[in-house]
Amino acid sequence: MEKDEYEKFISGDWKKAEESIKRFVDQNDQKFHFMELTTNGQWKVLWEATFDYLASEESAPIYRDCLSVVRILSRDKTYLDVCITDERINCLLNAANIGADVKKHESAVVIEALKCLCNLVFNSKKCQAMCLNNTSTSGIIARIRTHKLDIEYEIQYFDMKLLFLITALNPEVRKKVRSDDGMLSLMEKLEDIMGENRDCDAFFDKQVDLIGEILKVLFNLTVPSEVGIPAEEDKEDHFHYLITVLRNLFLRRATSKEKQQDLWSNCVNLLTSIPTQYFTELTVECEEPKGFEGHDMTVIDLLLNFLRSRLESIQKVSGQNECLSPILTALVKCVRSSSRLRRYIRSQVLPPLRDVRRRPEDGTELRNYLCRLLTTPALQVRDLVAEFLFVMCKENVGRMIKYTGYGNAAGMFANRGLLGGHGAPAEGYSSDSEDSDTEEYKELQHGINPVLGCYEPKKPNIFEGMTEEQKEYEAMELVNLMDKLQRQGIMQPGRIGPDGRPVPVDHILELQEELPQQQSDHKRKT
């Protein structure tokens, strides 16, 4: 910073400093690091001078520009923890009209002060800790209750942005917000927004953005953490209310496809932190024949459509966890919550098989997309997909193989000790079969390869015409090749252990020990 500009800035006379402050904001508004200021000590001096102006009522005409300076300087973490004090945080809280000394600053000042607080909470652990004892959270909750909808959306948006950051970065604050009935106030706020445009066709963009931030805060308040969650007697009421609000949000529309996806994405993220037993309340009773078993499945259809849109749009494996994990988690909870939801979702995802000539992973149906993900390198997605499909199959190994193929599901079977098709029968499922094989399936069932999961035309016997000596020679060639691959560390032969999981063998010839048992099992099955 040039010497004359610097001297005017720190002069202490706001009229003399005004132009220098404005130029600093204009020149640095897009900068995020200030090594040239932190190395020569100017950063600290500018920071202190700016707060001196904010502390003086005479400097009120330049409050907004001074707050812009704080917003810009607070992007650099170098001296934040050293220079931030309770007094300065309270100054910003007062400027945001959520402090103990409220003077009703104009909207532009309030918004800029909230932006400063967001930066400080994000970049300073000291500031995060301060928020447990200052008026930041109580001030925001009070503003929600007092002003309802008569305050501009940008202030409401940054209120929620700040509350989200505080509750995300300081678990202790979550407990404080819950004890102050913060969850109830936030849910009532969502209902106010829905009521505000009840006569409109869709939420406008600013409403969707505000709803998204509120839902993010509610996620922080409901996600399990080491610092307790709401008291048992309050928790049930909160979740009943919350699932009802979410159901209503799912049924509303946004003005654009992009905003609609944002709305549903935030709703789905919050669903992941709601206990499974409340998911049945996503459906309501309705008259037949509109619903499924007397219940309206509109929200479940929306969840499945959201899953499909995510499956169709995902391009890279690196983005699968972030893009797919929340909706898959929500759907796993759905199918575990009740037999009705499991039956309905199964009818949409795993309908009776008709096209058995194609592999399960080939095609554009939901089953095809999910079967492809059973072998994805994104382990979290792979495991969620496996659990989703397995629960829909009533955790029955044979049924899982029927719909996915043994090859696709082998990883899950290995993890669960089910590689041999054995294991304790699943509990908690009804005894009715729910299987209704189609005529197409029955016609080709004899030729279905269980490993591939599809019909495989009969192939010529490659050993036909060979003598026993030639067969033995080819077998030993294969053994030698596998032994070579093992010694080079390229592969590790294994067999299925007593617990149903794969165990390595020292030599390929050890697999011969299992041949009599395998032949016996094959005879029993045929």
PDB file of N, CA and C in Angstrom, residues 67 129 146 194 258 282 284 322 326 337 396 409 448:
ATOM      1  N   LEU A  67     -16.568  -1.964   7.147  1.00  0.00           N
ATOM      2  CA  LEU A  67     -16.911  -3.385   7.252  1.00  0.00           C
ATOM      3  C   LEU A  67     -16.412  -4.154   6.029  1.00  0.00           C
ATOM      4  N   ALA A 129     -14.960 -20.458  19.031  1.00  0.00           N
ATOM      5  CA  ALA A 129     -15.160 -20.686  20.464  1.00  0.00           C
ATOM      6  C   ALA A 129     -15.918 -19.528  21.109  1.00  0.00           C
ATOM      7  N   THR A 146     -38.881 -12.743  15.745  1.00  0.00           N
ATOM      8  CA  THR A 146     -39.470 -11.408  15.828  1.00  0.00           C
ATOM      9  C   THR A 146     -39.938 -10.892  14.479  1.00  0.00           C
ATOM     10  N   MET A 194     -43.151 -21.350   3.112  1.00  0.00           N
ATOM     11  CA  MET A 194     -44.116 -22.087   2.286  1.00  0.00           C
ATOM     12  C   MET A 194     -45.470 -21.379   2.276  1.00  0.00           C
ATOM     13  N   GLU A 258     -32.571 -26.171 -12.238  1.00  0.00           N
ATOM     14  CA  GLU A 258     -31.370 -26.111 -11.393  1.00  0.00           C
ATOM     15  C   GLU A 258     -31.742 -25.878  -9.932  1.00  0.00           C
ATOM     16  N   LEU A 282     -43.129 -40.083   5.397  1.00  0.00           N
ATOM     17  CA  LEU A 282     -43.003 -39.444   4.085  1.00  0.00           C
ATOM     18  C   LEU A 282     -44.214 -39.747   3.208  1.00  0.00           C
ATOM     19  N   VAL A 284     -48.508 -40.527   3.139  1.00  0.00           N
ATOM     20  CA  VAL A 284     -49.755 -40.312   3.896  1.00  0.00           C
ATOM     21  C   VAL A 284     -50.837 -41.207   3.313  1.00  0.00           C
ATOM     22  N   GLU A 322     -19.958 -37.902  -3.196  1.00  0.00           N
ATOM     23  CA  GLU A 322     -20.673 -36.671  -2.859  1.00  0.00           C
ATOM     24  C   GLU A 322     -22.033 -36.612  -3.531  1.00  0.00           C
ATOM     25  N   PRO A 326     -25.801 -39.338  -0.352  1.00  0.00           N
ATOM     26  CA  PRO A 326     -26.980 -38.897   0.410  1.00  0.00           C
ATOM     27  C   PRO A 326     -28.284 -39.546  -0.054  1.00  0.00           C
ATOM     28  N   SER A 337     -37.338 -48.966   6.776  1.00  0.00           N
ATOM     29  CA  SER A 337     -38.305 -48.396   7.714  1.00  0.00           C
ATOM     30  C   SER A 337     -39.603 -49.188   7.789  1.00  0.00           C
ATOM     31  N   ASN A 396     -31.710 -61.987   0.973  1.00  0.00           N
ATOM     32  CA  ASN A 396     -31.687 -63.367   0.487  1.00  0.00           C
ATOM     33  C   ASN A 396     -30.638 -63.474  -0.613  1.00  0.00           C
ATOM     34  N   ALA A 409     -22.240 -59.037  -7.318  1.00  0.00           N
ATOM     35  CA  ALA A 409     -22.507 -59.011  -5.879  1.00  0.00           C
ATOM     36  C   ALA A 409     -21.437 -59.705  -5.051  1.00  0.00           C
ATOM     37  N   ILE A 448     -29.676 -69.560 -17.759  1.00  0.00           N
ATOM     38  CA  ILE A 448     -29.144 -68.349 -17.130  1.00  0.00           C
ATOM     39  C   ILE A 448     -27.862 -68.667 -16.381  1.00  0.00           C
TER      40      ILE A 448
END
